[in-house]
XYZ file of C-alpha atoms in Angstrom:
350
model
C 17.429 -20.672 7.299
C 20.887 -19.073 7.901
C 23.468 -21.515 6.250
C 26.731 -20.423 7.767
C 28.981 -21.522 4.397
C 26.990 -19.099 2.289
C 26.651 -15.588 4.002
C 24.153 -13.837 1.379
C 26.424 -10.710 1.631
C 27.286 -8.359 -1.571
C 28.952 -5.783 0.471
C 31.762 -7.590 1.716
C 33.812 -5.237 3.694
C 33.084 -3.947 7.158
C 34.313 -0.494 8.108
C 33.468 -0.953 11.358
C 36.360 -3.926 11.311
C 40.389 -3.029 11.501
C 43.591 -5.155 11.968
C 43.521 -7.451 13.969
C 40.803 -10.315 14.697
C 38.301 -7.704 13.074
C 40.597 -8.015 9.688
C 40.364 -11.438 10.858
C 36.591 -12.119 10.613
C 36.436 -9.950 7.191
C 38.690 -12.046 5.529
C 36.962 -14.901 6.631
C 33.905 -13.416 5.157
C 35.538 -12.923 1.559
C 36.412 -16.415 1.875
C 32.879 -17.723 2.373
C 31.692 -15.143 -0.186
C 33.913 -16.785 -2.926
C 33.102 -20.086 -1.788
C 29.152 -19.172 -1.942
C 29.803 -17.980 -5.597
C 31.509 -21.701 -6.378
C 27.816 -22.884 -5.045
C 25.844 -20.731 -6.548
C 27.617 -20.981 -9.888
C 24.982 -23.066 -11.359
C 22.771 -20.286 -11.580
C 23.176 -18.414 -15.249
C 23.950 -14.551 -14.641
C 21.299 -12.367 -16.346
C 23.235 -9.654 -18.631
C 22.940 -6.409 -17.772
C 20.463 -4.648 -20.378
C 21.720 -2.710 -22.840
C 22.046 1.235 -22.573
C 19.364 3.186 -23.667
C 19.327 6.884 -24.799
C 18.374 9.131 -21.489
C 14.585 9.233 -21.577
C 11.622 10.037 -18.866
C 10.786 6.799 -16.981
C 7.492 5.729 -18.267
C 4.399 5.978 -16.349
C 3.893 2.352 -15.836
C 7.959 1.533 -15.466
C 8.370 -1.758 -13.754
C 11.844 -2.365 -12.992
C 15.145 -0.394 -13.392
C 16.275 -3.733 -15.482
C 13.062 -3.402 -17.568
C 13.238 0.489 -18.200
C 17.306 0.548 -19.282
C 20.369 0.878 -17.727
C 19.759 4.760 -17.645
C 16.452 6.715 -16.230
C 15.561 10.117 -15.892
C 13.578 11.906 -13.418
C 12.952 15.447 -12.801
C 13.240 17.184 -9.237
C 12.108 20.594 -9.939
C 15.882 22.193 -10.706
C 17.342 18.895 -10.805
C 17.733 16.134 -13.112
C 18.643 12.793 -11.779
C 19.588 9.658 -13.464
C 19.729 6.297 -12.605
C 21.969 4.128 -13.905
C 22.135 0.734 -14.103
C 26.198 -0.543 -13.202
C 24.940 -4.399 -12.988
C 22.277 -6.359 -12.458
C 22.456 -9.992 -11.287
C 22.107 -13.019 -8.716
C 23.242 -12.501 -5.289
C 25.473 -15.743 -4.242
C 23.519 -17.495 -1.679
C 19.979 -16.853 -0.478
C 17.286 -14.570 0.674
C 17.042 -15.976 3.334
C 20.309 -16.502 4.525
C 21.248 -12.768 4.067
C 17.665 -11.810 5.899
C 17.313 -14.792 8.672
C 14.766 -12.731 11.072
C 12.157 -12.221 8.032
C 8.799 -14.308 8.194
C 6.856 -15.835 5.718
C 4.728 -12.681 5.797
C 7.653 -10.461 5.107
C 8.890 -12.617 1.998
C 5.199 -12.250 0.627
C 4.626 -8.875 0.898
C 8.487 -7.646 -0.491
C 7.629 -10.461 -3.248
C 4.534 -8.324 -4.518
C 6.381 -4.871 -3.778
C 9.781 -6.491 -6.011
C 8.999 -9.415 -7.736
C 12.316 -9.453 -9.795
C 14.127 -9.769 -6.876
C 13.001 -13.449 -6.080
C 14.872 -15.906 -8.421
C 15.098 -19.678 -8.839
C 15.922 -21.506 -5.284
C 15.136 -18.391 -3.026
C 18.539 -16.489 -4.806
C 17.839 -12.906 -5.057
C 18.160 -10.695 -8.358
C 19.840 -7.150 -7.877
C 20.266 -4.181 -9.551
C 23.641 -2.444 -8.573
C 22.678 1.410 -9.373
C 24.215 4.712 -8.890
C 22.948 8.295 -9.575
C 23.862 11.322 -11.237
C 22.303 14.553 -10.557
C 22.324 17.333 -12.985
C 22.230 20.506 -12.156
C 21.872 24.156 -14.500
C 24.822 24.392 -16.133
C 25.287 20.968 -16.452
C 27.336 20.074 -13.621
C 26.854 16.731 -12.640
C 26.590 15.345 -8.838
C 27.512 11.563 -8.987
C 26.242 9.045 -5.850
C 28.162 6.356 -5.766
C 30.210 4.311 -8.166
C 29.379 1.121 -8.507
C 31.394 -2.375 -9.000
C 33.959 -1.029 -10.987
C 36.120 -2.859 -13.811
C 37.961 -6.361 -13.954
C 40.415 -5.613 -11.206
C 38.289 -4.025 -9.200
C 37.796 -4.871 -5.676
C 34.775 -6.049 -5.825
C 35.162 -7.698 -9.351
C 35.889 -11.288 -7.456
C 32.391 -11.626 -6.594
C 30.253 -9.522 -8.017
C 27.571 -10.792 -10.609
C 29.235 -9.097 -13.585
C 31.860 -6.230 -14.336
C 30.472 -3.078 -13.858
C 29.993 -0.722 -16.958
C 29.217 2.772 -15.465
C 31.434 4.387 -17.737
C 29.491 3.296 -20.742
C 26.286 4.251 -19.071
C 27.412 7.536 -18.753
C 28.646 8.011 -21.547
C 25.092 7.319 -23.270
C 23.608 9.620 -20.659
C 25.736 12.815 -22.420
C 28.162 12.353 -19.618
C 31.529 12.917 -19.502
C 34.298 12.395 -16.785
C 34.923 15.404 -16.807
C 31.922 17.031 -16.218
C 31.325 15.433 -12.633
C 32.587 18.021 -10.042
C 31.601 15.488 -7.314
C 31.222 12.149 -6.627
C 29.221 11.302 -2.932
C 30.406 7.863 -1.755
C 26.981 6.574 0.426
C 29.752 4.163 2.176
C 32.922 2.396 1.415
C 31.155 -1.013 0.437
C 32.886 -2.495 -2.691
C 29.990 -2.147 -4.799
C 29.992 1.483 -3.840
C 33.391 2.547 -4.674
C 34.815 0.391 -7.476
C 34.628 2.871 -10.524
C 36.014 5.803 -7.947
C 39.477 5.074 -9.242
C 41.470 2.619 -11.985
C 43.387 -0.305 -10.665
C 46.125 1.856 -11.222
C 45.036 4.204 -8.037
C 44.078 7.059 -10.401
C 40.835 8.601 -9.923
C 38.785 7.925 -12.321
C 37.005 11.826 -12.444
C 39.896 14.112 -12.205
C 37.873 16.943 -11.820
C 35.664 15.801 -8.650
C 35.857 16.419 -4.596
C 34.802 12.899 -3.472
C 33.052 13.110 -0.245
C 32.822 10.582 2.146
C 31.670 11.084 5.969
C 34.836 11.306 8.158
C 32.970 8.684 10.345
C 33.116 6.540 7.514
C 36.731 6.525 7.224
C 37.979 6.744 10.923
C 36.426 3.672 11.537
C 38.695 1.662 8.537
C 41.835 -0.002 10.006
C 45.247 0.775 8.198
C 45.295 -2.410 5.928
C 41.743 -2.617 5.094
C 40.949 -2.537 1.057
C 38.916 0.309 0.832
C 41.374 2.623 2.464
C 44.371 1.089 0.391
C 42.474 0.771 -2.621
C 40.157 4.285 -2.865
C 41.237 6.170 0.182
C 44.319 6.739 -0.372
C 45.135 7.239 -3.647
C 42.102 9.680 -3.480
C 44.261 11.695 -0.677
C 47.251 11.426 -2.615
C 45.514 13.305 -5.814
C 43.991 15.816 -3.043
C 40.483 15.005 -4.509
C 39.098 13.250 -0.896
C 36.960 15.580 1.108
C 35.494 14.046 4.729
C 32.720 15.659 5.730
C 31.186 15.590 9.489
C 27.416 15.285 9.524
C 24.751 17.050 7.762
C 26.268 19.147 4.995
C 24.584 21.021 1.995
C 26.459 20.355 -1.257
C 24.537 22.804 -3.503
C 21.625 25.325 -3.176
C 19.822 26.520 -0.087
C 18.535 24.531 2.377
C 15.636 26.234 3.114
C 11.677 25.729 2.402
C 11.193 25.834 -1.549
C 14.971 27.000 -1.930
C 16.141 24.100 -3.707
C 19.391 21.988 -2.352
C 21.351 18.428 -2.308
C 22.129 17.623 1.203
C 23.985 14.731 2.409
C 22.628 13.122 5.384
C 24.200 10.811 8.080
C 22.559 7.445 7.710
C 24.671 5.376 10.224
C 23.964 1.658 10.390
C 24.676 -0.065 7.582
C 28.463 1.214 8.478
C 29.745 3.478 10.447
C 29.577 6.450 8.817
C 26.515 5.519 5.911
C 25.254 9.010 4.613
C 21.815 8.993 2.238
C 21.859 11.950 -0.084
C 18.340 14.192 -0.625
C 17.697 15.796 -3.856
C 15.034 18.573 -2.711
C 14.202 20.605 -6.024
C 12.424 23.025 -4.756
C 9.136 21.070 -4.008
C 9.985 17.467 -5.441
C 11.744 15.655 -3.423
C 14.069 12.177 -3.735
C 15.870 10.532 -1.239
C 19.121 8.426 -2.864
C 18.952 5.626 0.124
C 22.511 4.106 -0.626
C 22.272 1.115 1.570
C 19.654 1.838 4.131
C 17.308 -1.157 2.722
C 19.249 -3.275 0.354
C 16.030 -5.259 -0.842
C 12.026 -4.770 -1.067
C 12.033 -7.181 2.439
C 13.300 -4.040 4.404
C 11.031 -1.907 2.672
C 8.030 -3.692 3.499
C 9.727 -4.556 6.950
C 11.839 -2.228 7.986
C 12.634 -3.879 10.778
C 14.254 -6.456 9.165
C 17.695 -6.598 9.799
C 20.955 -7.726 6.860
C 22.450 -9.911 8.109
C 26.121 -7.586 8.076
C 24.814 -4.443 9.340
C 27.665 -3.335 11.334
C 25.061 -2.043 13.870
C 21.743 -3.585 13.549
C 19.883 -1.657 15.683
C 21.240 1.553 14.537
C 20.338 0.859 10.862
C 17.344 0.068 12.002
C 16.824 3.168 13.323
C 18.132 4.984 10.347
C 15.631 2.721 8.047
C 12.901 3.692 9.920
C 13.523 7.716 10.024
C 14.436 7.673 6.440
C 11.071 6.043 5.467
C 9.168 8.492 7.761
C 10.679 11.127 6.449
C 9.708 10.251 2.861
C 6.606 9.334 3.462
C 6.147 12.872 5.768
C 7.662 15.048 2.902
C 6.272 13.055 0.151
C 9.639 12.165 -1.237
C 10.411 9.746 -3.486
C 13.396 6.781 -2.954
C 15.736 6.303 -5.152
C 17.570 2.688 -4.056
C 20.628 0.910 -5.363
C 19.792 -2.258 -5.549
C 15.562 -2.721 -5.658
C 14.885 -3.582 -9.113
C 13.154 -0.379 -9.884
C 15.190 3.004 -9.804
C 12.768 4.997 -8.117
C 9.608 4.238 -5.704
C 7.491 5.450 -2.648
C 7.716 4.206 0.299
C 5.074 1.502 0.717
C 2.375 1.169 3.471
C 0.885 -1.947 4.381
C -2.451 -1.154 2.487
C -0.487 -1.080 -0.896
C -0.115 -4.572 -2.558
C 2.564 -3.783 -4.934
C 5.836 -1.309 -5.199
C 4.516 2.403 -5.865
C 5.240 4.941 -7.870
């Protein structure tokens, strides 16, 4: 079913779309969006679990939701941590924001995520970013979540953000993140990146987004108003073109963070891999948004700004981890981190 008045969309802006009749069709969007939050007001918002202290995920972890709202894994030289912005219902259906997947599909990403299927098909997300810790203590953060009351994205998102807090409790300060990787200029990417005020919100940080990225956003569009530029007018934006090594050496057993282009999803999507040395993580941003595309990758969201080429990017990404033996960490699965799955696997690995 694909019920126009309720586009199952969390990531409500386009990059790919400028003035004009793109600006156009991404208002219209926002409109539907707030009108599928009316509908889907009946269902209760689940809070977002309290932070825990910074621990090791447990052995038999079964969601990020279940393990805390921060979770620690090591990566040789590298520690990374998960934390938990929000969790809640997505306005709208599965089904609406996934129309080509078949019963088949639903089944197996039901056994791979099972907190991700809610009452009357709505799906249950996490809304995650990552830090990664390096020696010395200098801290690497992907992505930034919701952000506060104010925030772009705080019209329709399940519930304020609170990365702030969750840092906090993870012995972080502001301060001490020298850079913040934006995956993509989605709303519920950006939103703690700066106040309401237009002041970024880590004055210490390059924030890097891929200059693909933010060619493609038209003059008036929100995330160029909003983050974009007051980023360039504190001289903390950096674009970077492709491939690019943040830290470390890219070599075999060296040790590095790369960002890699992920294109798809938007224009200029980049996935970020942690490689410590010999364990390996992949930070997927939005290349799968939900277990469906994980057991599918095929499967296409419904506002991919290029189907086919997020496809593709899905589908490398996967191989790659599953080549390298690298582990996913994903935004907005219910579980911080996981394998890639293979159709003999009945439920989400570790």
């Amino acid at each position: 079913m694909n019920d126009p008045i309720v586009p199952a969309v969390p990531f409500a802006e386009d990059p790919g779309a400028g003035a004009g009749a793109g600006a156009e069709a991404a208002s219209g969007r926002r409109r539907m969006l707030r009108g599928a939050l009316a509908v889907a007001g009946a269902v209760a918002l689940r809070p977002l679990v309290a932070a825990t202290p910074a621990a090791a995920e447990p052995a038999g972890a079964t969601s990020g939701a279940a393990t805390g709202a921060v979770v620690v894994r090591r990566f040789g030289r590298y520690e990374v941590l998960a934390l938990l912005d929000a969790h809640g219902p997505f306005p709208g259906t599965a089904q609406a924001a996934f129309p080509d997947a078949t019963a088949t599909d639903w089944e197996r990403a039901r056994r791979l995520d099972p907190a991700a299927f809610g009452p009357g098909d709505t799906w249950e997300l996490d809304f995650r970013c990552y830090a990664v810790r390096r020696p010395g203590g200098r801290v690497t953060l992907v992505d930034t979540g919701i952000g506060p009351v104010g925030s772009p994205a705080s019209g329709w998102a399940p519930v304020p953000g609170r990365l702030p807090a969750v840092l906090a409790r993870a012995g972080i300060a502001k301060a001490d993140v020298e850079t913040v990787v934006l995956t993509h200029l989605h709303e519920d990417h950006y939103g703690w990146s700066v106040t309401p005020e237009g002041v970024p919100v880590f004055p210490n940080a390059r924030y890097l987004v891929q200059h693909a990225e933010v060619a493609a956003l038209g003059p008036t569009r929100t995330a160029r108003t909003y983050v974009i530029e007051p980023l360039l007018r504190a001289g903390q934006l950096d674009e970077v073109d492709g491939r690019t090594v943040l830290a470390g050496r890219a070599s075999p057993g060296g040790g590095a963070i790369t960002l890699l282009p992920t294109p798809g999803h938007t224009p200029g999507h980049q996935s970020v891999l942690v490689d410590g040395g010999g364990d390996r993580l992949l930070l997927t941003g939005d290349v799968l948004v939900h277990a469906v595309q994980l057991a599918t990758p095929g499967v296409r969201y419904l506002f991919e700004a290029d189907p086919e080429t997020a496809r593709h990017s899905r589908e490398q990404l996967l191989a790659e981890a599953r080549r390298t033996g690298a582990l996913l960490g994903t935004a907005h699965l219910n579980r911080p981190f996981a394998r890639p799955w293979t159709p003999t696997e009945t439920t989400l690995p570790l």
